[in-house]
Amino acid sequence: MELNFDALVVGAGYAGAVCARELAERGGKRVLVLERRDHIGGNAYDRLDEAGVLIHQYGPHIFHTNDEAVFRYLCRFTRWRDYQHRVVADLPAPDGGRMQMPVPFNLTSLRKAFGPEEGKRLGEKLIAAYGAEKKVTILELRQNQDPELAKVADYVYEHVFVHYTMKQWGQTPDQIDPNTTARVPVFLSEDDRYFQDEYQGMPLKGYTPLFEAMLDHPNITVRLGEDAIPRLGLDGDVLTVDGVPFQGPVVYTGAADELFGRRFGPLPYRTLDFRFETHPVDFWQSHGTVNYTVDQDYTRITEFKWLTEQTGDKTTIMREYSRAYEDPATQIPYYAIINDDNDALYARYRRLTDALPNFHPLGRLAEYRYFNMDKVVADA
Ligand code: FAD
Ligand code: UDP
């Protein structure tokens, strides 16, 4: 491999950047990082747009974790600003106008949906059934036989989950992996934050500077705009880089099917289109993210200034449109579609590299999983 590196890392997102740092610092290895994009940070990349607003180019990223070790680790590379993400559902109201209610659906949402008194009574009934401050998934709630609680479940399913999930996945909540809707459970609480994790916040200067700090080590060389696939090969049971056998660790954070020319067929993904707009106003919407849970063809709108607490007389918003991932040349695979068939297909690809002792598939793409940032950092 070029210039005698000891380790190769493919991808400069969380999985790649943490491994590069660890290999360089603790392992004392000279690490080459190949990143296909023209920037580091993977999907957590942020940058100033033309209006000077700090945007998240690949969708809103809010750091949250209960893993103290992960938080402490990242504290080496960034300071934090406390930020608690709040999301509302925006949907048609019975009077013909629109209404908003907290998501995850909570006791406040219940009162907005059913009126103050009836909402309060139903909230007490839910608490009697499940316990105060409990989180109940929508699929679990729909199992409830009590006619009144079944009515609540139907309401939440219809007004929060079914249409949004159809837009996001092209399937209903019953058809997708139950862990997906379980990310946003009904919460029997007044707490209207999107996450309840112990450590939450935004990197003080943004995500990209965090990655710059992580990759800033004399043993690390980062090459941007370089696709690793053409350089990786197999010679019998031995991994090759640029045609030469390579015994050092190779951390691969790209998609599993791409490594093998999709020989067993493509791994299914959902992709997103992001449409950005800048407006000459201080703030454009009431919350960091507004979910359109019943109508519209986009799933949600994020206004970055809520997340970043940037000031200024302009603001940038972003609409998210979810689609089937069909064209690797122009689209990015954002969400693995987890089900038994796709897991089995992934396993076939995975078996091709399992026998290679120095090859380490890692991260959301290479492991075909729905990982948050903290999980990827922990695993890396
Ligand atoms: P990635 O960030 O995808 O990095 C992989 C990198 O590898 C990419 O830069 C890619 O270009 C590069 N690469 C791939 N193939 C090759 C190749 N052949 N050669 C060279 N380079 C290659 N998590 C949270 O915790 N909180 C959130 O609020 C949150 N919001 C999200 C919103 C959206 C819309 C999405 C899609 C994800 C969100 N996540 C969030 C998840 C978060 O993005 C991931 O957990 C994290 O980015 C995964 O890091 P990674 O390194 O595994 O993958
Ligand atoms: N979801 C929903 N309505 C909402 C929010 C979430 O139906 O208002 C469902 C939907 O299926 C979504 C999943 O819950 O894909 C997980 O939501 P989350 O906000 O965690 O998704 P992400 O931020 O990862 O896109």
Coordinates of C-alpha atoms and ligand atoms in Angstrom, one line a residue:
M1 CA 0.0 0.0 0.0
E2 CA 1.1 3.6 -0.6
L3 CA 3.8 4.9 1.8
N4 CA 3.8 1.9 4.1
F5 CA 0.7 2.3 6.2
D6 CA 0.0 -0.2 9.0
A7 CA -3.7 0.1 9.0
L8 CA -6.4 1.0 6.5
V9 CA -9.7 2.7 7.4
V10 CA -12.5 3.0 4.8
G11 CA -14.8 5.9 5.6
A12 CA -14.4 9.0 7.8
G13 CA -17.7 8.9 9.7
Y14 CA -17.9 7.9 13.4
A15 CA -17.0 4.3 12.8
G16 CA -13.9 5.2 10.7
A17 CA -12.8 8.2 12.6
V18 CA -12.9 6.6 16.1
C19 CA -11.0 3.5 14.8
A20 CA -8.4 5.6 13.0
R21 CA -7.8 7.6 16.2
E22 CA -7.6 4.4 18.4
L23 CA -5.3 2.6 15.9
A24 CA -3.1 5.6 15.6
E25 CA -3.0 6.6 19.3
R26 CA -3.3 3.4 21.3
G27 CA -2.1 1.1 18.6
G28 CA 0.8 3.3 17.5
K29 CA -0.1 2.4 13.9
R30 CA 0.3 4.6 10.8
V31 CA -3.3 4.8 9.5
L32 CA -4.5 5.7 6.1
V33 CA -8.2 6.8 5.9
L34 CA -9.9 6.7 2.5
E35 CA -13.1 8.7 2.3
R36 CA -15.1 8.8 -0.9
R37 CA -16.8 12.1 -0.2
D38 CA -15.0 15.4 -0.3
H39 CA -15.4 15.8 3.5
I40 CA -15.0 14.0 6.8
G41 CA -17.8 13.3 9.3
G42 CA -20.0 10.8 7.3
N43 CA -23.6 11.6 7.7
A44 CA -23.0 13.8 10.8
Y45 CA -21.1 16.3 8.6
D46 CA -22.2 19.9 9.1
R47 CA -21.2 23.1 7.3
L48 CA -22.1 26.8 6.9
D49 CA -24.5 27.3 3.9
E50 CA -24.5 30.2 1.5
A51 CA -26.4 32.3 4.0
G52 CA -23.9 31.5 6.8
V53 CA -26.3 29.2 8.6
L54 CA -24.8 26.0 10.1
I55 CA -26.7 23.1 8.5
H56 CA -26.6 19.4 8.8
Q57 CA -26.2 18.3 5.2
Y58 CA -27.4 14.7 5.6
G59 CA -30.2 15.3 8.1
P60 CA -30.6 16.6 11.7
H61 CA -28.2 15.1 14.1
I62 CA -28.7 15.4 17.9
F63 CA -26.2 13.7 20.1
H64 CA -27.8 11.7 23.0
T65 CA -26.5 8.7 25.0
N66 CA -26.7 7.0 28.4
D67 CA -23.2 5.6 27.8
E68 CA -21.0 7.7 30.0
A69 CA -17.8 6.2 28.5
V70 CA -18.9 7.3 25.0
F71 CA -19.7 10.8 26.2
R72 CA -16.4 11.1 28.0
Y73 CA -14.5 9.9 25.0
L74 CA -16.0 12.5 22.7
C75 CA -15.3 15.2 25.3
R76 CA -11.7 14.8 24.3
F77 CA -12.5 16.3 20.9
T78 CA -15.3 18.8 21.6
R79 CA -17.0 20.9 24.2
W80 CA -20.8 20.7 24.3
R81 CA -23.7 23.0 24.4
D82 CA -26.7 21.6 26.3
Y83 CA -29.5 21.0 23.9
Q84 CA -32.8 19.1 24.5
H85 CA -34.5 18.3 21.2
R86 CA -38.3 18.9 21.1
V87 CA -40.5 17.8 18.3
V88 CA -44.2 18.4 17.5
A89 CA -46.5 16.6 15.2
D90 CA -48.3 19.0 12.9
L91 CA -51.6 17.7 11.5
P92 CA -55.1 18.8 10.4
A93 CA -57.3 19.8 13.3
P94 CA -61.0 18.8 13.6
D95 CA -62.0 22.5 13.0
G96 CA -60.4 22.6 9.6
G97 CA -57.2 24.4 10.8
R98 CA -54.0 22.8 12.0
M99 CA -52.9 21.6 15.4
Q100 CA -49.6 20.6 17.0
M101 CA -48.9 18.1 19.7
P102 CA -45.7 16.8 21.3
V103 CA -43.9 13.7 19.8
P104 CA -43.3 11.3 21.4
F105 CA -47.0 11.3 22.1
N106 CA -47.3 12.1 25.8
L107 CA -49.8 13.2 28.4
T108 CA -49.8 16.7 26.9
S109 CA -50.5 15.2 23.5
L110 CA -53.4 13.2 25.0
R111 CA -55.1 16.4 26.3
K112 CA -54.6 18.1 23.0
A113 CA -56.2 15.2 21.2
F114 CA -59.1 14.5 23.5
G115 CA -59.6 17.8 25.3
P116 CA -58.4 18.7 28.8
E117 CA -60.8 16.7 30.9
E118 CA -61.2 13.6 28.8
G119 CA -57.5 13.7 28.0
K120 CA -56.6 13.8 31.7
R121 CA -59.0 10.9 32.5
L122 CA -57.5 8.8 29.8
G123 CA -54.0 9.7 30.9
E124 CA -54.8 8.4 34.4
K125 CA -56.3 5.3 33.0
L126 CA -53.1 4.7 30.9
I127 CA -51.0 5.3 34.0
A128 CA -53.1 2.8 36.0
A129 CA -52.5 0.2 33.2
Y130 CA -48.8 0.8 32.5
G131 CA -47.3 3.0 35.3
A132 CA -46.4 6.7 35.5
E133 CA -43.4 7.8 33.3
K134 CA -43.5 4.5 31.4
K135 CA -42.8 4.2 27.7
V136 CA -45.2 2.0 25.8
T137 CA -44.6 1.2 22.1
I138 CA -47.5 1.8 19.7
L139 CA -47.6 -1.8 18.8
E140 CA -47.8 -2.8 22.5
L141 CA -50.6 -0.2 23.1
R142 CA -52.6 -1.6 20.2
Q143 CA -52.7 -4.9 22.0
N144 CA -54.7 -3.4 24.8
Q145 CA -58.2 -4.9 25.0
D146 CA -59.8 -2.1 27.1
P147 CA -62.2 -0.3 24.6
E148 CA -61.2 3.2 25.8
L149 CA -57.4 2.5 25.7
A150 CA -57.9 0.8 22.3
K151 CA -59.5 4.1 21.2
V152 CA -56.4 6.0 22.3
A153 CA -54.2 3.5 20.5
D154 CA -56.2 3.9 17.3
Y155 CA -55.9 7.6 17.6
V156 CA -52.1 7.6 18.1
Y157 CA -51.7 5.0 15.3
E158 CA -53.7 7.1 12.9
H159 CA -52.5 10.6 13.8
V160 CA -48.8 9.9 14.6
F161 CA -47.6 6.6 13.1
V162 CA -49.3 5.1 10.1
H163 CA -49.0 8.0 7.6
Y164 CA -45.5 9.1 8.7
T165 CA -44.3 5.5 8.6
M166 CA -45.8 5.0 5.1
K167 CA -43.9 8.1 3.9
Q168 CA -40.7 7.0 5.6
W169 CA -40.7 3.3 4.8
G170 CA -43.4 2.7 2.2
Q171 CA -44.9 0.2 4.7
T172 CA -47.1 0.3 7.7
P173 CA -45.8 0.1 11.3
D174 CA -46.9 -3.6 11.5
Q175 CA -44.9 -4.4 8.4
I176 CA -41.6 -2.9 9.5
D177 CA -39.1 -3.9 12.2
P178 CA -40.9 -3.3 15.5
N179 CA -37.7 -1.7 16.9
T180 CA -38.1 1.2 14.5
T181 CA -41.4 2.5 15.9
A182 CA -40.2 1.6 19.4
R183 CA -37.7 4.4 19.0
V184 CA -40.6 6.8 19.5
P185 CA -42.9 5.2 22.2
V186 CA -46.0 6.7 23.8
F187 CA -44.6 8.3 26.9
L188 CA -46.8 8.5 30.0
S189 CA -45.2 11.7 31.2
E190 CA -45.3 15.5 30.8
D191 CA -41.7 15.4 29.6
D192 CA -41.9 16.6 26.1
R193 CA -38.2 16.0 25.1
Y194 CA -37.6 13.7 22.1
F195 CA -34.9 11.9 24.0
Q196 CA -34.5 11.3 27.8
D197 CA -30.9 10.2 27.7
E198 CA -28.6 11.4 30.5
Y199 CA -26.1 13.0 28.1
Q200 CA -27.5 15.2 25.3
G201 CA -26.2 18.1 23.4
M202 CA -24.6 19.5 20.4
P203 CA -20.9 19.8 19.8
L204 CA -20.1 23.5 20.6
K205 CA -18.7 24.4 17.2
G206 CA -20.5 21.7 15.2
Y207 CA -19.8 18.1 14.3
T208 CA -17.2 18.6 11.6
P209 CA -14.7 20.3 14.0
L210 CA -15.2 17.3 16.3
F211 CA -14.1 15.0 13.5
E212 CA -11.2 17.3 12.6
A213 CA -10.0 17.1 16.1
M214 CA -10.4 13.3 16.2
L215 CA -8.5 12.8 13.0
D216 CA -5.8 15.3 13.9
H217 CA -3.0 13.0 14.8
P218 CA 0.5 12.6 13.4
N219 CA -0.1 8.9 12.6
I220 CA -3.3 9.6 10.6
T221 CA -3.5 10.5 6.9
V222 CA -6.9 11.2 5.4
R223 CA -7.5 11.1 1.7
L224 CA -10.8 12.6 0.6
G225 CA -12.5 11.9 -2.7
E226 CA -11.0 8.4 -2.8
D227 CA -13.2 5.3 -3.2
A228 CA -11.6 2.3 -1.5
I229 CA -13.5 -0.4 -3.5
P230 CA -11.3 -0.4 -6.6
R231 CA -8.2 -0.7 -4.3
L232 CA -9.4 -3.7 -2.2
G233 CA -9.2 -7.2 -3.4
L234 CA -9.0 -10.9 -2.4
D235 CA -6.1 -13.2 -3.3
G236 CA -7.4 -16.5 -2.1
D237 CA -8.0 -16.0 1.6
V238 CA -5.7 -12.9 1.7
L239 CA -6.9 -9.4 1.6
T240 CA -5.1 -7.2 -0.9
V241 CA -4.7 -3.5 -1.1
D242 CA -3.6 -2.1 -4.5
G243 CA -3.0 -5.7 -5.6
V244 CA -0.5 -6.4 -2.8
P245 CA -1.4 -8.7 0.2
F246 CA -2.1 -6.6 3.3
Q247 CA -1.9 -8.1 6.8
G248 CA -2.7 -5.0 8.8
P249 CA -6.1 -4.2 10.2
V250 CA -8.7 -3.0 7.6
V251 CA -11.7 -1.2 9.1
Y252 CA -14.5 -1.1 6.5
T253 CA -17.4 1.2 7.1
G254 CA -19.1 1.2 3.7
A255 CA -22.0 -0.9 2.5
A256 CA -21.5 -4.7 2.6
D257 CA -22.9 -5.4 -0.9
E258 CA -20.7 -2.8 -2.6
L259 CA -17.6 -4.7 -1.7
F260 CA -18.7 -7.6 -4.0
G261 CA -20.3 -5.8 -6.8
R262 CA -23.7 -6.6 -5.4
R263 CA -23.3 -10.2 -6.6
F264 CA -26.2 -11.6 -4.5
G265 CA -28.4 -8.6 -5.4
P266 CA -28.5 -5.1 -3.8
L267 CA -29.2 -4.7 0.0
P268 CA -32.4 -2.7 0.2
Y269 CA -32.2 0.8 1.7
R270 CA -34.3 3.9 2.0
T271 CA -32.7 7.1 0.8
L272 CA -33.7 10.7 1.5
D273 CA -34.0 13.9 -0.5
F274 CA -33.2 17.0 1.5
R275 CA -34.7 20.3 0.3
F276 CA -33.2 23.3 1.9
E277 CA -34.7 26.8 2.0
T278 CA -33.4 30.0 3.5
H279 CA -35.8 32.6 4.8
P280 CA -35.1 36.2 5.8
V281 CA -36.6 35.7 9.2
D282 CA -35.2 35.0 12.7
F283 CA -37.2 31.8 13.1
W284 CA -39.5 30.0 10.7
Q285 CA -41.1 27.3 12.8
S286 CA -41.9 26.7 16.5
H287 CA -39.6 23.8 17.2
G288 CA -36.3 22.3 16.0
T289 CA -38.2 19.6 14.1
V290 CA -41.8 19.5 13.1
N291 CA -43.1 16.1 12.0
Y292 CA -45.9 16.0 9.4
T293 CA -47.6 12.9 10.7
V294 CA -50.8 12.9 8.6
D295 CA -50.4 14.8 5.4
Q296 CA -47.7 16.4 3.1
D297 CA -45.3 14.4 1.0
Y298 CA -42.3 15.1 3.2
T299 CA -41.9 13.6 6.7
R300 CA -40.5 16.4 8.7
I301 CA -39.0 19.9 8.6
T302 CA -36.0 20.8 10.6
E303 CA -34.9 24.4 11.4
F304 CA -31.2 24.2 12.3
K305 CA -31.0 27.4 14.3
W306 CA -33.0 25.7 17.0
L307 CA -30.4 23.0 17.2
T308 CA -27.3 25.1 16.9
E309 CA -28.6 28.2 18.7
Q310 CA -27.0 30.3 16.0
T311 CA -28.2 33.9 15.9
G312 CA -28.8 36.1 12.8
D313 CA -31.6 37.5 10.7
K314 CA -31.8 34.5 8.3
T315 CA -32.8 30.9 8.9
T316 CA -32.5 27.7 6.9
I317 CA -35.0 24.9 7.0
M318 CA -34.9 21.5 5.5
R319 CA -37.7 19.2 4.3
E320 CA -37.0 15.4 4.2
Y321 CA -38.5 13.2 1.5
S322 CA -38.0 9.5 1.9
R323 CA -37.7 7.2 -1.2
A324 CA -36.6 3.7 -2.2
Y325 CA -32.9 3.5 -2.8
E326 CA -32.5 2.6 -6.4
D327 CA -29.4 4.3 -7.9
P328 CA -26.1 4.0 -6.1
A329 CA -24.6 6.5 -8.5
T330 CA -26.8 9.4 -7.4
Q331 CA -28.4 8.3 -4.1
I332 CA -27.1 7.7 -0.6
P333 CA -28.2 4.6 1.4
Y334 CA -29.5 6.1 4.7
Y335 CA -31.7 3.5 6.3
A336 CA -31.2 -0.3 6.2
I337 CA -34.6 -1.9 5.8
I338 CA -34.4 -4.5 8.5
N339 CA -36.4 -7.7 8.0
D340 CA -35.7 -11.4 7.9
D341 CA -35.1 -11.6 4.1
N342 CA -32.7 -8.6 4.1
D343 CA -30.9 -9.9 7.2
A344 CA -30.4 -13.2 5.4
L345 CA -29.0 -11.4 2.3
Y346 CA -26.7 -9.3 4.5
A347 CA -25.5 -12.5 6.1
R348 CA -24.5 -13.9 2.7
Y349 CA -22.3 -10.9 2.1
R350 CA -21.0 -11.0 5.6
R351 CA -19.9 -14.7 5.2
L352 CA -17.6 -13.7 2.4
T353 CA -15.4 -11.6 4.7
D354 CA -15.9 -13.5 8.0
A355 CA -12.9 -15.7 7.3
L356 CA -10.6 -12.7 6.9
P357 CA -8.9 -12.1 10.3
N358 CA -7.8 -8.6 9.6
F359 CA -11.0 -7.3 8.0
H360 CA -13.4 -5.4 10.3
P361 CA -16.8 -4.3 9.0
L362 CA -18.2 -1.6 11.3
G363 CA -20.9 1.0 11.5
R364 CA -24.4 1.6 10.2
L365 CA -23.6 0.7 6.6
A366 CA -21.2 -2.2 7.0
E367 CA -23.3 -3.9 9.6
Y368 CA -26.6 -3.1 7.9
R369 CA -28.1 -1.7 11.1
Y370 CA -30.1 1.3 12.4
F371 CA -27.4 2.6 14.8
N372 CA -27.4 6.0 16.5
M373 CA -24.1 7.9 16.7
D374 CA -23.3 6.8 20.3
K375 CA -23.7 3.1 19.5
V376 CA -21.3 3.4 16.6
V377 CA -18.7 5.2 18.8
A378 CA -19.1 2.6 21.5
D379 CA -18.6 -0.3 19.0
A380 CA -15.7 1.4 17.3
Ligands
FAD1 P1 -21.5 7.1 8.0 O1 -21.7 8.3 8.8 O2 -22.4 6.8 6.9 O3 -20.0 7.1 7.4 C1 -19.6 6.2 6.5 C2 -18.6 6.9 5.6 O4 -17.9 5.9 4.7 C3 -19.2 7.9 4.7 O5 -18.6 9.1 4.8 C4 -19.0 7.3 3.3 O6 -18.8 8.3 2.3 C5 -17.8 6.5 3.5 N1 -17.6 5.4 2.5 C6 -18.5 4.4 2.2 N2 -18.1 3.6 1.3 C7 -16.8 4.0 1.0 C8 -15.8 3.6 0.0 N3 -16.0 2.5 -0.8 N4 -14.6 4.3 0.0 C9 -14.4 5.4 0.8 N5 -15.3 5.8 1.6 C10 -16.5 5.2 1.7 N6 -27.8 9.4 15.1 C11 -27.9 10.0 16.4 O7 -27.3 9.5 17.3 N7 -28.7 11.1 16.5 C12 -29.4 11.7 15.5 O8 -30.1 12.7 15.7 C13 -29.3 11.1 14.2 N8 -30.0 11.6 13.2 C14 -29.9 11.0 11.9 C15 -30.6 11.6 10.9 C16 -30.5 11.0 9.6 C17 -31.3 11.5 8.5 C18 -29.7 9.8 9.4 C19 -29.6 9.2 8.1 C20 -28.9 9.3 10.5 C21 -29.0 9.9 11.7 N9 -28.3 9.4 12.8 C22 -28.4 10.0 14.1 C23 -27.4 8.2 12.7 C24 -25.9 8.6 12.4 O9 -25.9 9.3 11.2 C25 -25.1 7.4 12.3 O10 -25.2 6.6 13.5 C26 -23.6 7.6 12.1 O11 -23.4 8.6 11.1 C27 -23.0 6.3 11.6 O12 -21.6 6.5 11.4 P2 -20.9 5.5 10.4 O13 -19.5 5.8 10.5 O14 -21.3 4.1 10.7 O15 -21.5 5.8 8.9
UDP2 N1 -42.4 7.7 13.6 C1 -43.7 8.0 13.3 N2 -44.2 9.3 13.5 C2 -43.4 10.2 14.1 C3 -42.1 9.9 14.5 C4 -41.6 8.6 14.2 O1 -44.4 7.2 12.7 O2 -43.9 11.4 14.3 C5 -41.9 6.3 13.4 C6 -41.5 6.2 11.9 O3 -41.7 4.8 11.5 C7 -40.0 6.4 12.1 C8 -39.7 5.8 13.4 O4 -40.8 6.0 14.2 O5 -39.3 5.9 11.0 C9 -38.4 6.2 14.1 O6 -38.5 7.6 14.2 P1 -37.1 8.5 14.5 O7 -37.5 9.9 14.7 O8 -36.3 7.8 15.5 O9 -36.4 8.3 13.1 P2 -35.0 8.9 12.5 O10 -34.8 10.2 13.2 O11 -34.0 7.9 12.7 O12 -35.4 9.1 11.1

